[in-house]
Short mmCIF file of C-alpha atoms and ligand atoms in Angstrom, two decimals:
data_model
loop_
_atom_site.label_atom_id
_atom_site.label_comp_id
_atom_site.label_asym_id
_atom_site.label_seq_id
_atom_site.Cartn_x
_atom_site.Cartn_y
_atom_site.Cartn_z
CA ALA A 250 1.77 27.88 -5.24
CA SER A 251 3.19 24.66 -3.89
CA GLY A 252 1.71 21.43 -3.30
CA LEU A 253 1.89 18.23 -1.27
CA ASP A 254 4.17 16.57 -4.32
CA THR A 255 5.58 19.82 -5.34
CA ALA A 256 7.41 20.07 -1.51
CA ALA A 257 7.85 16.59 -0.92
CA VAL A 258 10.22 16.32 -4.65
CA ALA A 259 11.79 19.69 -3.80
CA ALA A 260 12.72 18.32 -0.29
CA GLY A 261 14.21 15.17 -1.55
CA LYS A 262 11.29 12.47 -1.75
CA VAL A 263 10.06 10.65 -4.71
CA TYR A 264 6.90 11.21 -4.66
CA PHE A 265 3.60 12.40 -2.25
CA GLY A 266 0.85 10.45 -3.35
CA THR A 267 -3.05 8.78 -3.13
CA ALA A 268 -4.81 5.66 -3.89
CA THR A 269 -7.78 5.88 -5.69
CA ASP A 270 -10.64 3.31 -7.09
CA ASN A 271 -12.22 2.94 -10.18
CA PRO A 272 -15.87 3.69 -9.12
CA GLU A 273 -14.78 7.15 -7.72
CA LEU A 274 -13.14 8.26 -11.32
CA THR A 275 -16.81 9.16 -12.81
CA ASP A 276 -16.68 11.79 -10.05
CA THR A 277 -15.29 14.96 -12.32
CA ALA A 278 -14.78 16.83 -9.47
CA TYR A 279 -12.61 13.99 -7.85
CA VAL A 280 -10.89 13.61 -10.92
CA ALA A 281 -9.63 17.17 -11.07
CA GLN A 282 -7.90 16.99 -8.06
CA LEU A 283 -6.67 13.57 -7.86
CA SER A 284 -5.04 14.76 -11.18
CA ASN A 285 -3.34 17.94 -9.89
CA THR A 286 -0.34 16.82 -9.49
CA ASN A 287 1.03 19.69 -7.14
CA ASP A 288 -0.24 17.24 -4.96
CA PHE A 289 -0.29 14.20 -5.86
CA GLY A 290 2.82 12.95 -8.27
CA GLN A 291 1.81 9.28 -7.47
CA ILE A 292 -1.36 6.92 -7.43
CA THR A 293 -2.42 3.49 -6.24
CA PRO A 294 -5.25 1.56 -7.24
CA GLY A 295 -6.70 0.57 -4.17
CA ASN A 296 -8.46 -2.22 -5.37
CA SER A 297 -8.26 -3.15 -9.13
CA GLN A 298 -4.53 -5.03 -9.23
CA LYS A 299 -5.83 -7.16 -6.42
CA TRP A 300 -6.41 -10.89 -6.96
CA ASP A 301 -9.71 -11.09 -7.03
CA ALA A 302 -9.87 -8.65 -10.02
CA THR A 303 -7.20 -9.58 -12.25
CA GLU A 304 -7.45 -13.49 -12.15
CA PRO A 305 -11.17 -14.32 -11.14
CA GLN A 306 -10.65 -17.69 -13.28
CA GLN A 307 -7.85 -19.55 -12.90
CA ASN A 308 -5.24 -18.34 -15.65
CA THR A 309 -8.61 -16.23 -17.31
CA PHE A 310 -6.65 -12.55 -16.41
CA THR A 311 -8.47 -9.33 -16.80
CA TYR A 312 -6.84 -6.04 -16.88
CA THR A 313 -9.48 -3.77 -17.73
CA GLN A 314 -9.71 -2.04 -14.52
CA GLY A 315 -6.35 -1.45 -13.35
CA ASP A 316 -5.27 -0.42 -16.75
CA VAL A 317 -8.11 2.42 -16.31
CA ILE A 318 -5.73 3.49 -13.42
CA ALA A 319 -2.34 3.03 -14.83
CA ASP A 320 -3.62 4.85 -17.83
CA LEU A 321 -4.52 7.79 -16.24
CA ALA A 322 -1.16 7.74 -14.25
CA LYS A 323 0.66 8.02 -17.31
CA ALA A 324 -2.02 10.48 -19.24
CA ASN A 325 -1.25 12.76 -15.68
CA GLY A 326 2.34 12.10 -15.46
CA GLN A 327 2.07 10.20 -12.22
CA LYS A 328 4.34 7.75 -10.46
CA LEU A 329 1.74 4.48 -10.13
CA ARG A 330 2.03 2.24 -7.34
CA CYS A 331 0.97 -1.24 -7.90
CA HIS A 332 -0.97 -3.21 -5.33
CA ASN A 333 -0.68 -5.83 -4.38
CA LEU A 334 0.34 -9.61 -5.70
CA VAL A 335 0.20 -12.16 -3.03
CA TRP A 336 -2.10 -11.48 0.10
CA HIS A 337 -4.57 -13.56 1.75
CA SER A 338 -7.45 -11.43 1.46
CA GLN A 339 -9.67 -10.77 -1.64
CA LEU A 340 -8.76 -13.75 -3.09
CA PRO A 341 -11.05 -15.51 -5.61
CA SER A 342 -12.36 -19.49 -3.96
CA TRP A 343 -10.89 -20.70 -6.78
CA VAL A 344 -7.29 -19.97 -5.04
CA THR A 345 -9.38 -20.36 -1.39
CA SER A 346 -11.06 -23.52 -1.57
CA GLY A 347 -8.51 -25.43 -3.77
CA THR A 348 -7.17 -28.16 -3.08
CA TRP A 349 -3.54 -27.85 -3.54
CA THR A 350 -0.06 -29.19 -2.98
CA ASN A 351 3.25 -27.05 -2.30
CA THR A 352 4.34 -27.74 -6.09
CA THR A 353 0.92 -26.83 -7.71
CA LEU A 354 0.30 -24.03 -5.58
CA ILE A 355 3.45 -22.39 -6.18
CA ALA A 356 3.06 -22.61 -10.28
CA VAL A 357 0.01 -20.77 -9.44
CA MET A 358 1.62 -17.98 -7.41
CA LYS A 359 4.52 -17.73 -9.75
CA ASN A 360 2.09 -17.41 -13.14
CA HIS A 361 0.11 -15.05 -10.86
CA ILE A 362 3.04 -12.71 -10.29
CA THR A 363 4.51 -13.38 -13.86
CA ASN A 364 1.37 -12.41 -15.96
CA LEU A 365 0.56 -9.35 -13.49
CA VAL A 366 4.34 -8.05 -13.13
CA THR A 367 4.88 -8.28 -17.48
CA HIS A 368 1.50 -6.80 -17.99
CA TYR A 369 2.49 -4.04 -16.16
CA LYS A 370 6.32 -3.90 -16.73
CA GLY A 371 7.48 -0.38 -17.07
CA GLN A 372 4.45 1.62 -15.93
CA CYS A 373 4.90 0.77 -12.05
CA TYR A 374 7.46 2.57 -9.76
CA ALA A 375 7.07 -0.25 -7.25
CA TRP A 376 4.97 -3.49 -6.81
CA ASP A 377 3.84 -5.00 -3.20
CA VAL A 378 4.88 -8.41 -3.39
CA VAL A 379 3.67 -10.03 -0.44
CA ASN A 380 1.05 -7.69 2.04
CA GLU A 381 0.19 -8.50 5.46
CA GLY A 382 2.08 -11.64 6.02
CA LEU A 383 2.31 -11.27 9.20
CA ASN A 384 0.53 -11.50 12.23
CA GLU A 385 0.49 -9.56 15.23
CA ASP A 386 2.36 -11.21 17.67
CA GLY A 387 5.25 -11.83 14.70
CA THR A 388 4.07 -15.11 13.71
CA TYR A 389 3.15 -15.87 10.17
CA ARG A 390 -0.33 -15.30 9.16
CA GLU A 391 -2.28 -18.63 8.52
CA SER A 392 -3.07 -17.59 5.06
CA VAL A 393 -3.45 -20.13 1.81
CA TRP A 394 0.45 -19.03 1.26
CA TYR A 395 1.69 -19.96 4.13
CA GLU A 396 -0.05 -23.17 5.08
CA THR A 397 0.27 -25.03 1.79
CA ILE A 398 4.27 -23.62 0.89
CA GLY A 399 5.54 -22.31 4.47
CA GLU A 400 7.72 -19.31 4.75
CA ALA A 401 9.32 -19.75 1.57
CA TYR A 402 6.51 -18.09 -0.68
CA ILE A 403 8.00 -14.69 0.58
CA PRO A 404 11.25 -15.35 -1.11
CA ILE A 405 9.72 -17.75 -3.99
CA ALA A 406 7.71 -14.35 -4.68
CA PHE A 407 10.11 -11.82 -5.03
CA ALA A 408 11.98 -13.68 -7.22
CA ALA A 409 9.22 -14.43 -9.66
CA ALA A 410 8.65 -10.54 -10.11
CA ALA A 411 12.20 -9.96 -9.82
CA ALA A 412 12.33 -12.25 -12.90
CA ALA A 413 9.09 -10.49 -14.60
CA ASP A 414 10.35 -6.76 -14.23
CA PRO A 415 14.03 -6.73 -13.23
CA ASN A 416 13.25 -2.48 -13.11
CA VAL A 417 10.76 -2.54 -10.98
CA LYS A 418 11.04 -1.88 -6.88
CA LEU A 419 9.66 -4.82 -4.96
CA TYR A 420 8.70 -4.37 -1.19
CA TYR A 421 7.08 -6.34 1.44
CA ASN A 422 3.74 -4.29 2.63
CA ASP A 423 2.27 -4.18 5.99
CA TYR A 424 0.51 -2.59 8.73
CA ASN A 425 1.39 -1.97 12.93
CA ILE A 426 5.03 -2.35 11.96
CA GLU A 427 5.26 1.41 12.52
CA TYR A 428 6.41 1.53 15.71
CA SER A 429 9.26 -0.89 17.16
CA GLY A 430 7.83 -4.34 18.32
CA SER A 431 6.99 -7.83 17.85
CA LYS A 432 5.47 -7.07 14.17
CA ALA A 433 8.25 -4.74 13.28
CA THR A 434 10.89 -7.05 14.13
CA ALA A 435 9.05 -9.75 12.24
CA ALA A 436 8.64 -7.35 9.07
CA ARG A 437 12.74 -6.82 9.16
CA ASN A 438 13.57 -10.64 9.37
CA ILE A 439 11.08 -11.04 6.15
CA VAL A 440 13.86 -8.91 4.54
CA LYS A 441 16.75 -10.74 6.17
CA LEU A 442 14.94 -13.88 4.85
CA VAL A 443 14.72 -12.49 1.47
CA GLN A 444 18.31 -11.31 1.40
CA SER A 445 19.19 -15.03 2.45
CA TYR A 446 18.10 -16.50 -0.26
CA GLY A 447 20.19 -14.41 -2.56
CA VAL A 448 16.61 -12.07 -4.12
CA LYS A 449 15.99 -8.93 -4.76
CA ILE A 450 14.18 -7.32 -2.04
CA ASP A 451 14.04 -3.30 -2.41
CA GLY A 452 12.04 -1.56 0.06
CA VAL A 453 9.46 -2.01 3.07
CA GLY A 454 5.98 -0.37 2.85
CA LEU A 455 4.06 0.72 5.96
CA GLN A 456 0.62 1.36 5.64
CA SER A 457 0.22 3.97 8.73
CA HIS A 458 -3.87 3.55 9.12
CA PHE A 459 -3.81 5.09 12.73
CA ILE A 460 -6.27 6.38 14.75
CA VAL A 461 -6.46 9.97 15.84
CA GLY A 462 -4.29 10.74 19.43
CA SER A 463 -2.89 7.69 19.15
CA THR A 464 -0.05 7.87 16.35
CA PRO A 465 3.04 6.85 17.66
CA SER A 466 5.68 9.88 17.97
CA LYS A 467 7.16 11.21 15.42
CA SER A 468 10.93 10.33 16.68
CA ALA A 469 9.56 6.45 17.10
CA GLN A 470 8.24 6.32 13.85
CA ALA A 471 11.66 8.03 12.56
CA ALA A 472 13.91 5.59 14.80
CA ASN A 473 11.85 2.56 13.49
CA LEU A 474 12.04 3.76 9.67
CA ALA A 475 16.07 3.76 10.44
CA ALA A 476 15.81 -0.05 11.72
CA PHE A 477 14.57 -0.83 8.41
CA THR A 478 16.79 1.24 5.89
CA ALA A 479 19.60 -0.33 8.31
CA LEU A 480 18.80 -3.48 6.25
CA ALA A 481 19.92 -1.61 2.58
CA VAL A 482 16.16 -1.33 1.58
CA ASP A 483 14.03 1.87 1.41
CA VAL A 484 11.02 2.48 3.37
CA ALA A 485 7.66 4.38 2.14
CA ILE A 486 4.27 5.20 4.28
CA THR A 487 1.79 3.51 1.45
CA GLU A 488 -1.59 3.86 3.06
CA LEU A 489 -1.65 6.39 5.73
CA ASP A 490 -4.64 7.89 6.94
CA ILE A 491 -5.79 8.77 10.48
CA ARG A 492 -9.14 7.67 11.39
CA MET A 493 -11.13 9.11 14.25
CA THR A 494 -14.78 8.23 16.13
CA LEU A 495 -17.27 10.54 14.40
CA PRO A 496 -18.51 13.14 14.51
CA SER A 497 -15.50 15.05 13.88
CA THR A 498 -14.88 18.31 16.18
CA ALA A 499 -12.28 20.73 15.77
CA ALA A 500 -9.96 19.63 18.42
CA LEU A 501 -10.22 16.32 16.44
CA LEU A 502 -9.30 18.02 13.40
CA SER A 503 -6.55 19.66 15.13
CA GLN A 504 -4.89 16.57 16.55
CA GLN A 505 -5.09 14.98 13.22
CA SER A 506 -3.37 17.70 11.49
CA THR A 507 -0.14 16.89 14.72
CA ASP A 508 -0.54 13.62 13.80
CA TYR A 509 -0.31 13.56 10.00
CA ALA A 510 2.67 15.88 10.31
CA SER A 511 4.48 13.26 12.78
CA THR A 512 4.16 10.43 10.62
CA VAL A 513 5.12 12.85 7.35
CA GLY A 514 8.08 13.84 9.46
CA ALA A 515 9.40 10.54 10.50
CA CYS A 516 9.59 10.34 6.62
CA MET A 517 11.05 13.58 5.85
CA GLU A 518 13.73 13.06 8.11
CA THR A 519 14.88 9.60 7.05
CA ASP A 520 16.99 9.77 4.19
CA GLY A 521 15.89 6.01 2.90
CA CYS A 522 12.28 7.08 3.28
CA VAL A 523 11.08 7.24 -0.41
CA GLY A 524 7.66 8.84 -0.28
CA ILE A 525 4.31 8.81 1.38
CA THR A 526 1.29 7.50 0.08
CA ILE A 527 -2.62 8.68 1.40
CA TRP A 528 -5.39 6.01 1.17
CA ASP A 529 -7.15 8.13 -0.87
CA TRP A 530 -7.33 11.97 0.05
CA THR A 531 -11.01 12.83 0.37
CA ASP A 532 -13.35 11.52 3.58
CA LYS A 533 -15.97 11.44 0.10
CA ASN A 534 -14.60 7.79 -0.93
CA SER A 535 -12.52 6.99 1.88
CA TRP A 536 -12.80 2.50 3.30
CA VAL A 537 -12.89 3.80 6.81
CA PRO A 538 -16.07 4.36 7.34
CA ASN A 539 -17.27 0.96 5.76
CA THR A 540 -14.18 -1.46 7.66
CA PHE A 541 -14.49 0.26 10.53
CA PRO A 542 -18.07 1.38 12.14
CA GLY A 543 -19.02 4.62 13.41
CA GLN A 544 -15.35 5.61 12.62
CA GLY A 545 -14.09 8.03 9.54
CA ALA A 546 -12.95 11.43 8.82
CA ALA A 547 -9.61 10.24 7.95
CA CYS A 548 -8.10 11.65 5.16
CA PRO A 549 -6.65 15.45 4.98
CA TRP A 550 -9.93 16.69 2.70
CA ASP A 551 -13.51 16.08 4.03
CA ASP A 552 -16.56 14.66 2.17
CA ASN A 553 -16.89 18.07 -0.01
CA LEU A 554 -13.63 17.50 -1.34
CA VAL A 555 -12.54 21.20 1.00
CA LYS A 556 -8.97 20.67 2.30
CA LYS A 557 -9.15 19.90 6.18
CA PRO A 558 -6.55 21.12 8.80
CA ALA A 559 -4.07 18.09 8.13
CA TYR A 560 -3.58 19.43 4.63
CA THR A 561 -1.57 22.44 6.39
CA GLY A 562 -0.55 19.64 8.75
CA ILE A 563 1.41 17.80 5.96
CA LEU A 564 2.41 20.82 3.95
CA THR A 565 3.80 22.17 6.55
CA ALA A 566 5.97 19.04 7.44
CA LEU A 567 6.94 18.38 3.64
C1 LIG B 1282 -8.88 -1.74 1.08
C2 LIG B 1282 -9.76 -0.60 0.13
O1 LIG B 1282 -9.26 0.29 0.53
C3 LIG B 1282 -11.10 -1.15 0.01
O2 LIG B 1282 -11.68 -0.69 -0.98
C4 LIG B 1282 -11.21 -3.21 0.07
O3 LIG B 1282 -12.84 -3.09 0.29
C5 LIG B 1282 -10.74 -3.13 1.09
O4 LIG B 1282 -9.12 -3.13 0.87
N1 LIG B 1282 -4.54 -2.61 3.30
C6 LIG B 1282 -4.53 -2.84 2.47
C7 LIG B 1282 -5.38 -2.35 1.34
O5 LIG B 1282 -2.99 -3.08 2.03
O6 LIG B 1282 -5.33 -3.37 0.22
C8 LIG B 1282 -6.91 -2.18 1.91
O7 LIG B 1282 -7.71 -1.52 0.74
C9 LIG B 1282 -6.93 -1.57 2.85
C10 LIG B 1282 -5.66 -2.21 3.81
#
């Protein structure tokens, strides 16, 4: 029987995949479906490669949890999207409340990148090098990175990652860049900025955390993807989920299926769109209810690990 990854690969894509997270891996029914390579040819660790997990104290690196996910991918024969190196969130306090100069913070950032990329060398299909560097209006987010180093932190980060592993694909990843507007334009300017330094950037990840009934149309998403690939970079849908105000109804589940098909269809008709990753596959383990109170049911499988209409919507669009 054809599954999501089987269909995506047959249509010329590199993978269809899902995020996962360490606490979920004690659930045997969950792990069985996560490891079903008909559906998932790729996984992303939802938390365990982030800065707070990997460098909780300065220059003390812990890879135990991240390695569990990397080893699972290897055992299953799945690609691994590695996530992420430089972000404003989930930073330990030694980073956010340190007293840094331009020089010392660049050294901290490069040390972190070099350690992680070297540790996972040969194991990642791609790294999200810089995550969520932009505000909604397209200005740079006022993170410790931008405030201390300026916009050059972005090309410096990509250069450090490329030096540690010349073969892994290097991505800029963000949300609300899935349709045209100031933020998408600014993300393209980040691609151009990195390129202007003579530094490698391979792709842009469009997170695609959407709301049922208000996702951009398939044609709008496809046009937006094409504007990125015109810059000679790949694109990927990296964190797709489509939430609703609870409780879910048959009408909402039907609209959700249509909405999933729009995003998947936009990737399918874009040559440089390499793959699609959902931000976990079951509502049981979705991040949505914790982050958006009153909302949920964002994934293609329900709380009982049963396929929802969205599964068929995705499969039909592949
Ligand atoms: C989320 C995780 O899924 C949650 O478990 C965690 O509490 C917060 O982060 N954009 C990203 C992801 O790039 O890293 C975030 O993941 C979701 C939004």
